[in-house]
Short mmCIF file of C-alpha atoms in Angstrom, two decimals:
data_model
loop_
_atom_site.label_atom_id
_atom_site.label_comp_id
_atom_site.label_asym_id
_atom_site.label_seq_id
_atom_site.Cartn_x
_atom_site.Cartn_y
_atom_site.Cartn_z
CA MET A 1 227.95 250.04 63.08
CA ASP A 2 226.34 249.69 59.64
CA ARG A 3 223.51 247.44 58.55
CA LEU A 4 224.57 245.58 55.39
CA ASP A 5 222.49 245.19 52.26
CA ASN A 6 224.02 242.18 50.50
CA THR A 7 223.99 240.79 46.98
CA ILE A 8 222.79 237.27 46.22
CA ARG A 9 224.67 235.60 43.35
CA PRO A 10 222.50 233.42 41.06
CA TYR A 11 225.07 230.79 40.05
CA ALA A 12 223.56 227.76 38.30
CA TRP A 13 224.57 225.32 41.06
CA GLY A 14 222.70 227.29 43.72
CA SER A 15 219.71 225.98 45.64
CA THR A 16 216.39 227.55 44.71
CA THR A 17 215.02 227.25 48.26
CA ALA A 18 217.76 227.28 50.96
CA ILE A 19 218.54 231.01 51.12
CA PRO A 20 214.88 232.08 50.77
CA LYS A 21 214.00 229.69 53.62
CA LEU A 22 216.74 231.20 55.81
CA LEU A 23 215.53 234.72 55.00
CA GLY A 24 211.86 233.83 55.45
CA ILE A 25 210.88 234.89 51.93
CA GLU A 26 209.20 233.18 49.00
CA PRO A 27 211.53 231.46 46.50
CA SER A 28 211.76 233.12 43.11
CA GLY A 29 212.30 229.83 41.29
CA GLU A 30 215.80 230.92 40.28
CA PRO A 31 218.98 229.52 41.87
CA GLN A 32 220.31 231.58 44.76
CA ALA A 33 223.84 230.34 45.37
CA GLU A 34 225.75 232.82 47.53
CA MET A 35 225.07 235.92 49.60
CA TRP A 36 228.23 238.05 49.81
CA MET A 37 229.08 240.14 52.86
CA GLY A 38 232.16 242.31 52.61
CA ALA A 39 234.10 244.65 50.38
CA HIS A 40 234.81 242.49 47.35
CA MET A 41 234.77 244.60 44.19
CA GLY A 42 232.56 242.04 42.43
CA ALA A 43 229.61 242.62 44.77
CA PRO A 44 230.37 244.87 47.74
CA SER A 45 227.86 245.13 50.57
CA ARG A 46 225.89 248.37 50.65
CA THR A 47 225.46 250.60 53.69
CA ALA A 48 223.75 253.92 54.42
CA ARG A 49 227.19 255.51 53.89
CA GLY A 50 227.78 253.94 50.46
CA THR A 51 229.24 250.59 49.45
CA LEU A 52 231.56 249.00 51.98
CA VAL A 53 234.39 249.47 49.46
CA GLU A 54 233.70 253.22 49.38
CA VAL A 55 233.37 253.42 53.17
CA ILE A 56 236.75 251.73 53.71
CA GLU A 57 238.51 253.67 50.95
CA ALA A 58 237.37 256.95 52.50
CA SER A 59 239.07 256.19 55.84
CA PRO A 60 240.91 252.84 55.99
CA GLU A 61 242.46 253.23 59.45
CA ARG A 62 239.20 254.48 60.96
CA GLU A 63 237.20 251.54 59.58
CA LEU A 64 239.78 248.73 59.75
CA GLY A 65 242.04 249.86 62.58
CA GLU A 66 245.72 250.74 62.43
CA LYS A 67 246.93 247.19 63.12
CA ALA A 68 244.84 245.61 60.35
CA VAL A 69 245.92 248.24 57.81
CA ALA A 70 249.57 247.78 58.78
CA LYS A 71 249.30 244.01 58.33
CA PHE A 72 246.95 243.61 55.36
CA GLY A 73 246.83 246.99 53.67
CA PRO A 74 243.85 249.37 53.30
CA ARG A 75 241.25 246.71 52.45
CA LEU A 76 239.02 244.23 54.24
CA PRO A 77 241.06 241.00 54.09
CA PHE A 78 238.13 238.56 54.13
CA LEU A 79 234.86 237.86 52.37
CA LEU A 80 231.97 236.29 54.31
CA LYS A 81 229.24 234.37 52.50
CA ILE A 82 226.14 232.30 52.98
CA LEU A 83 226.55 229.46 50.48
CA ALA A 84 223.63 227.30 49.32
CA ALA A 85 224.63 224.39 47.09
CA GLY A 86 221.80 222.64 45.28
CA ALA A 87 224.21 220.90 42.90
CA PRO A 88 227.96 220.17 43.06
CA LEU A 89 230.36 223.06 42.60
CA SER A 90 233.43 222.65 40.42
CA LEU A 91 236.24 220.43 41.67
CA GLN A 92 238.99 222.97 42.44
CA VAL A 93 242.16 224.03 44.24
CA HIS A 94 243.54 227.39 45.36
CA PRO A 95 247.17 228.57 45.17
CA ASN A 96 249.31 229.60 48.12
CA LEU A 97 250.36 233.24 48.44
CA GLU A 98 253.68 232.83 46.62
CA GLN A 99 252.06 230.90 43.75
CA ALA A 100 249.31 233.51 43.44
CA LYS A 101 251.81 236.36 43.25
CA GLU A 102 253.91 234.53 40.64
CA GLY A 103 250.91 233.47 38.57
CA TYR A 104 249.30 236.91 38.63
CA ALA A 105 252.56 238.64 37.65
CA ASP A 106 253.13 236.15 34.81
CA GLU A 107 249.66 236.62 33.34
CA GLU A 108 249.97 240.38 33.67
CA ARG A 109 253.28 240.27 31.77
CA ARG A 110 251.65 238.19 29.05
CA GLY A 111 248.83 240.70 28.73
CA ILE A 112 245.99 238.26 29.46
CA PRO A 113 242.85 240.29 30.29
CA VAL A 114 241.64 239.76 33.85
CA ASP A 115 238.19 238.78 32.55
CA ALA A 116 239.55 236.34 29.92
CA PRO A 117 237.97 232.87 30.32
CA HIS A 118 241.41 231.20 30.28
CA ARG A 119 242.86 233.51 32.94
CA ASN A 120 243.84 231.60 36.12
CA TYR A 121 244.87 234.42 38.47
CA LYS A 122 242.46 237.31 38.97
CA ASP A 123 244.60 238.82 41.75
CA ALA A 124 247.86 238.26 43.64
CA ASN A 125 246.30 236.82 46.79
CA HIS A 126 245.79 233.33 48.14
CA LYS A 127 242.31 231.98 48.91
CA PRO A 128 242.19 229.76 51.97
CA GLU A 129 238.60 229.21 53.06
CA LEU A 130 236.42 227.74 55.80
CA ILE A 131 232.91 226.36 55.39
CA CYS A 132 230.68 225.91 58.45
CA ALA A 133 227.49 223.86 58.00
CA LEU A 134 224.10 225.35 58.87
CA THR A 135 222.36 222.19 57.61
CA GLU A 136 223.77 218.77 56.77
CA PHE A 137 226.45 219.63 54.22
CA ASP A 138 228.16 217.25 51.78
CA GLY A 139 231.58 217.84 50.29
CA LEU A 140 234.81 216.39 48.97
CA CYS A 141 238.07 217.36 50.65
CA GLY A 142 241.62 216.14 50.03
CA PHE A 143 242.89 212.91 48.52
CA ARG A 144 241.97 209.48 49.83
CA ASP A 145 244.69 206.95 50.50
CA PRO A 146 245.60 205.67 46.98
CA LEU A 147 244.75 202.08 47.90
CA GLN A 148 241.31 203.12 49.15
CA ALA A 149 240.74 205.07 45.92
CA ALA A 150 241.85 202.01 43.94
CA ASP A 151 239.35 199.80 45.77
CA LEU A 152 236.54 202.31 45.14
CA LEU A 153 237.30 202.46 41.41
CA ALA A 154 237.80 198.70 41.11
CA GLY A 155 234.44 198.08 42.77
CA LEU A 156 232.67 199.66 39.80
CA GLY A 157 233.74 196.82 37.50
CA VAL A 158 234.45 199.18 34.60
CA ASP A 159 237.28 197.82 32.42
CA SER A 160 238.51 201.25 31.27
CA LEU A 161 239.19 202.20 34.90
CA LYS A 162 241.61 199.28 35.40
CA PRO A 163 244.72 201.27 34.28
CA TYR A 164 243.97 203.86 36.99
CA VAL A 165 243.52 201.12 39.58
CA ASP A 166 246.86 199.60 38.57
CA LEU A 167 248.63 202.97 38.81
CA LEU A 168 247.23 203.57 42.28
CA HIS A 169 248.60 200.19 43.40
CA ALA A 170 251.96 200.43 41.66
CA HIS A 171 253.50 203.71 42.81
CA PRO A 172 254.33 205.61 46.01
CA GLU A 173 251.51 207.85 47.20
CA GLU A 174 252.48 211.15 45.58
CA ALA A 175 253.41 209.62 42.23
CA ALA A 176 250.27 207.47 42.16
CA LEU A 177 247.91 210.38 42.78
CA ARG A 178 249.75 212.67 40.35
CA GLU A 179 249.82 210.10 37.53
CA VAL A 180 246.19 209.11 37.90
CA LEU A 181 244.85 212.68 38.05
CA THR A 182 247.00 213.60 35.06
CA ALA A 183 245.75 210.58 33.11
CA ILE A 184 242.11 211.40 33.91
CA LEU A 185 242.40 215.04 32.85
CA THR A 186 244.38 214.35 29.66
CA ALA A 187 242.42 211.31 28.45
CA ASP A 188 240.74 211.33 25.05
CA PRO A 189 237.46 213.22 25.65
CA GLU A 190 235.24 210.70 23.85
CA GLU A 191 236.81 207.73 25.62
CA MET A 192 236.46 209.51 28.95
CA ARG A 193 232.79 210.24 28.28
CA ARG A 194 232.19 206.51 27.74
CA THR A 195 234.12 205.68 30.93
CA VAL A 196 232.19 208.23 33.00
CA THR A 197 228.86 206.98 31.60
CA ALA A 198 229.72 203.38 32.52
CA ALA A 199 230.96 204.45 35.96
CA ALA A 200 227.82 206.51 36.59
CA THR A 201 225.59 203.54 35.72
CA ALA A 202 227.55 201.37 38.14
CA CYS A 203 227.39 204.01 40.90
CA THR A 204 223.61 204.24 40.53
CA ARG A 205 223.26 200.45 40.66
CA LEU A 206 225.56 200.00 43.67
CA GLY A 207 224.35 202.94 45.79
CA GLY A 208 225.80 203.22 49.32
CA ASP A 209 229.30 204.72 49.19
CA TYR A 210 228.84 205.25 45.44
CA ALA A 211 225.63 207.29 45.73
CA PRO A 212 227.35 210.71 45.94
CA TYR A 213 229.20 210.03 42.68
CA ALA A 214 226.00 208.95 40.95
CA ASP A 215 224.54 212.34 41.89
CA ILE A 216 227.67 214.17 40.68
CA ALA A 217 227.49 212.32 37.35
CA HIS A 218 223.80 213.22 37.04
CA HIS A 219 224.71 216.91 37.16
CA TYR A 220 227.89 216.60 35.04
CA PRO A 221 227.38 213.72 32.58
CA GLY A 222 230.59 212.66 30.86
CA ASP A 223 232.78 215.05 32.86
CA PRO A 224 236.22 213.64 33.81
CA GLY A 225 235.77 215.32 37.19
CA VAL A 226 233.36 212.51 38.11
CA ILE A 227 236.27 210.05 38.13
CA ALA A 228 238.64 212.58 39.71
CA ALA A 229 236.08 213.10 42.51
CA MET A 230 236.42 209.43 43.46
CA LEU A 231 240.06 210.06 44.39
CA LEU A 232 238.90 212.43 47.16
CA ASN A 233 237.50 211.99 50.66
CA TYR A 234 233.73 212.28 50.90
CA VAL A 235 232.54 214.05 54.06
CA ARG A 236 229.13 214.93 55.48
CA LEU A 237 229.15 217.80 57.98
CA GLN A 238 226.53 218.12 60.66
CA PRO A 239 225.27 221.63 61.58
CA GLY A 240 228.02 223.51 63.42
CA GLU A 241 230.86 221.41 61.95
CA ALA A 242 233.31 222.95 59.50
CA LEU A 243 236.04 222.23 56.96
CA PHE A 244 239.18 224.30 56.38
CA LEU A 245 240.50 224.27 52.81
CA GLY A 246 244.14 225.28 52.57
CA ALA A 247 246.28 225.87 49.51
CA GLY A 248 246.64 222.98 47.08
CA ILE A 249 243.86 220.84 48.61
CA PRO A 250 241.41 219.62 45.95
CA HIS A 251 237.82 220.02 47.08
CA ALA A 252 234.22 220.49 46.01
CA TYR A 253 231.01 221.38 47.83
CA LEU A 254 228.15 219.08 46.85
CA ASN A 255 224.98 220.00 48.73
CA GLY A 256 223.81 222.01 51.72
CA LEU A 257 223.69 225.43 53.36
CA GLY A 258 226.66 226.93 55.17
CA VAL A 259 228.53 230.03 56.28
CA GLU A 260 231.75 230.42 54.28
CA ILE A 261 234.66 232.75 54.93
CA MET A 262 237.75 233.20 52.78
CA ALA A 263 240.64 235.47 52.05
CA ASN A 264 239.48 238.19 49.66
CA SER A 265 240.51 236.55 46.37
CA ASP A 266 239.07 235.05 43.17
CA ASN A 267 241.92 232.65 42.40
CA VAL A 268 240.57 229.21 41.46
CA LEU A 269 242.12 226.41 39.41
CA ARG A 270 239.53 223.87 38.32
CA CYS A 271 239.94 220.10 38.01
CA GLY A 272 236.52 219.23 36.59
CA LEU A 273 232.74 219.34 37.12
CA THR A 274 232.65 222.53 35.12
CA PRO A 275 232.30 223.81 31.56
CA LYS A 276 234.95 226.43 32.42
CA HIS A 277 238.64 226.42 31.52
CA VAL A 278 240.84 223.69 33.04
CA ASP A 279 244.56 224.52 32.82
CA VAL A 280 246.01 221.05 33.45
CA PRO A 281 249.74 221.98 33.63
CA GLU A 282 249.11 224.87 36.05
CA LEU A 283 246.69 222.77 38.08
CA LEU A 284 249.28 220.01 38.48
CA ARG A 285 251.79 222.60 39.70
CA ILE A 286 249.42 223.78 42.43
CA VAL A 287 247.84 220.55 43.70
CA ARG A 288 249.32 218.93 46.82
CA PHE A 289 249.47 215.23 45.97
CA GLU A 290 249.19 213.75 49.44
CA ALA A 291 246.49 211.72 51.13
CA SER A 292 244.92 213.48 54.08
CA ASP A 293 242.04 213.26 56.52
CA PRO A 294 239.34 215.89 55.80
CA GLY A 295 239.90 217.26 59.31
CA VAL A 296 236.36 218.13 60.40
CA LEU A 297 236.50 221.16 62.73
CA ARG A 298 234.29 221.68 65.73
CA PRO A 299 234.28 225.03 67.52
CA GLU A 300 236.26 225.52 70.71
CA ALA A 301 234.23 227.32 73.39
CA SER A 302 235.67 230.12 75.54
CA PRO A 303 234.33 231.21 78.95
CA ASP A 304 232.46 234.19 77.48
CA GLY A 305 230.43 231.94 75.18
CA GLU A 306 232.39 232.52 71.98
CA GLU A 307 232.89 229.34 69.93
CA VAL A 308 235.95 229.68 67.68
CA TYR A 309 236.83 227.75 64.52
CA GLU A 310 240.62 227.61 64.75
CA THR A 311 242.58 227.88 61.48
CA PRO A 312 246.21 228.75 60.61
CA ILE A 313 245.11 231.87 58.72
CA ASP A 314 245.33 235.51 59.85
CA GLU A 315 243.15 237.06 57.11
CA PHE A 316 240.05 235.70 58.78
CA ARG A 317 238.80 234.39 62.10
CA LEU A 318 235.31 232.89 62.31
CA SER A 319 233.40 232.25 65.53
CA ARG A 320 229.82 232.04 66.69
CA TYR A 321 227.69 232.85 69.70
CA VAL A 322 224.69 230.68 70.46
CA LEU A 323 222.55 232.95 72.66
CA PRO A 324 220.04 231.15 74.90
CA GLU A 325 217.06 232.78 76.52
CA GLY A 326 217.81 234.63 79.73
CA THR A 327 221.40 235.66 79.02
CA GLY A 328 222.50 239.27 79.03
CA ALA A 329 224.33 241.25 76.38
CA HIS A 330 227.72 240.11 75.11
CA ASP A 331 230.37 242.76 74.50
CA LEU A 332 232.05 241.95 71.16
CA THR A 333 234.08 245.17 70.85
CA LEU A 334 237.45 244.67 69.10
CA ASP A 335 240.21 246.84 67.63
CA THR A 336 239.75 245.00 64.32
CA PRO A 337 236.88 245.19 61.77
CA GLN A 338 233.99 242.77 62.20
CA ILE A 339 230.96 241.48 60.34
CA LEU A 340 228.22 240.03 62.54
CA LEU A 341 225.73 237.67 60.86
CA CYS A 342 222.55 236.29 62.40
CA THR A 343 221.66 232.75 61.25
CA ALA A 344 218.92 231.81 63.72
CA GLY A 345 216.47 233.44 66.11
CA ALA A 346 216.26 237.21 66.65
CA VAL A 347 219.20 239.16 68.02
CA LYS A 348 220.07 242.79 68.60
CA ALA A 349 223.47 244.11 67.47
CA GLY A 350 223.93 247.67 68.67
CA GLU A 351 220.86 249.56 67.50
CA PHE A 352 219.95 246.99 64.84
CA GLU A 353 217.49 244.12 65.14
CA LEU A 354 218.79 241.16 63.14
CA GLU A 355 216.84 238.20 61.80
CA PRO A 356 218.35 235.18 60.00
CA GLY A 357 220.46 236.22 57.02
CA GLN A 358 220.89 239.83 58.19
CA SER A 359 224.28 241.30 59.05
CA VAL A 360 226.16 244.40 60.20
CA PHE A 361 229.66 245.79 59.72
CA VAL A 362 231.40 246.99 62.89
CA PRO A 363 234.36 249.35 62.35
CA ALA A 364 237.47 248.71 64.44
CA GLY A 365 237.07 249.99 67.99
CA ASP A 366 233.34 250.64 67.78
CA THR A 367 231.21 249.30 70.61
CA ALA A 368 229.59 246.02 69.61
CA GLU A 369 227.05 244.45 71.95
CA VAL A 370 224.77 241.58 70.98
CA SER A 371 221.79 240.23 72.85
CA GLY A 372 218.63 238.24 72.25
CA VAL A 373 217.95 234.58 71.50
CA GLY A 374 219.62 233.07 68.45
CA THR A 375 222.92 232.42 66.70
CA VAL A 376 225.41 235.09 65.60
CA PHE A 377 228.52 234.40 63.53
CA ARG A 378 231.43 236.82 63.99
CA ALA A 379 234.00 237.38 61.24
CA THR A 380 237.16 239.35 61.91
CA VAL A 381 240.95 239.19 61.40
CA ILE A 382 243.98 238.28 63.52
CA VAL A 383 246.57 241.06 63.94
#
């Protein structure tokens, strides 16, 4: 078992206070958006034996287990994060595995550098993800019913939105959503800026269901993603609730602190709320144009106290243990690799004392006992 020393990423949308509060340290005044736990090349966790990338490369089957290596190759298939949103993240979608492989191969053939700002596919992997709220957590997830989206837009009383309202009423679901998103993202930039400004003013005046979009527009004035965001379901998670984001589902995190786990990939196609590249044709190829319920997940408890967030993904499995006072040690030993993360209280994992925000890597097959009073998240894989 290895204690992890993890990197905090200072993205501009990050909260300046949420991660320091969790860690019990003074804020620096700078945004602290994500703490990464895993073996991602961009910011691998550090151990006493070297970076987690180096540790795994030195002996993949010893660290990951034979079954995980046979199924996923000689790398840790997931990346675990603490995510602290102080402002909305970009509106985005992720490709499925086949789309990622095709897109990556195509951009490699065309010689587009991996770090080029217009590159869509950084790797050949998909990026399903799960976010579990540690505080109240606001987000957007999946398309609304087109008629509900039409009513929301119409309620703003902005004349330049009327063509979108008419499209949402006039077509079958898939065509309506596709045509409206296309129209929003390909509109004349100056005309769209005026529309977004008028819509933002109306959202601020109306409040209520419009309040989240007023806040989005405050952070991204004039961005077409403000209008695109109104096509999506707004959801507020309570602590312990989660969202699963599969391929092709448009989404954005707006505010709050959570534990996030994802397949180990950087593939993101953006729809708005960003100064970064938006590849509209490729985006439209990836997006699933279907209305859906956000599908809030609540953990399913097992007799041994493990609470599991069920998803259809094998690259990661997230669960938690809420350890009350007076309980004994829990044996978490598995034949797959694990990362254990404390988010509340004080717990002991093997020889290590963990406080909120601290984590350990457990190689496959190593004994893993946890005890104490607090909350421990467990990340592993399904083989």
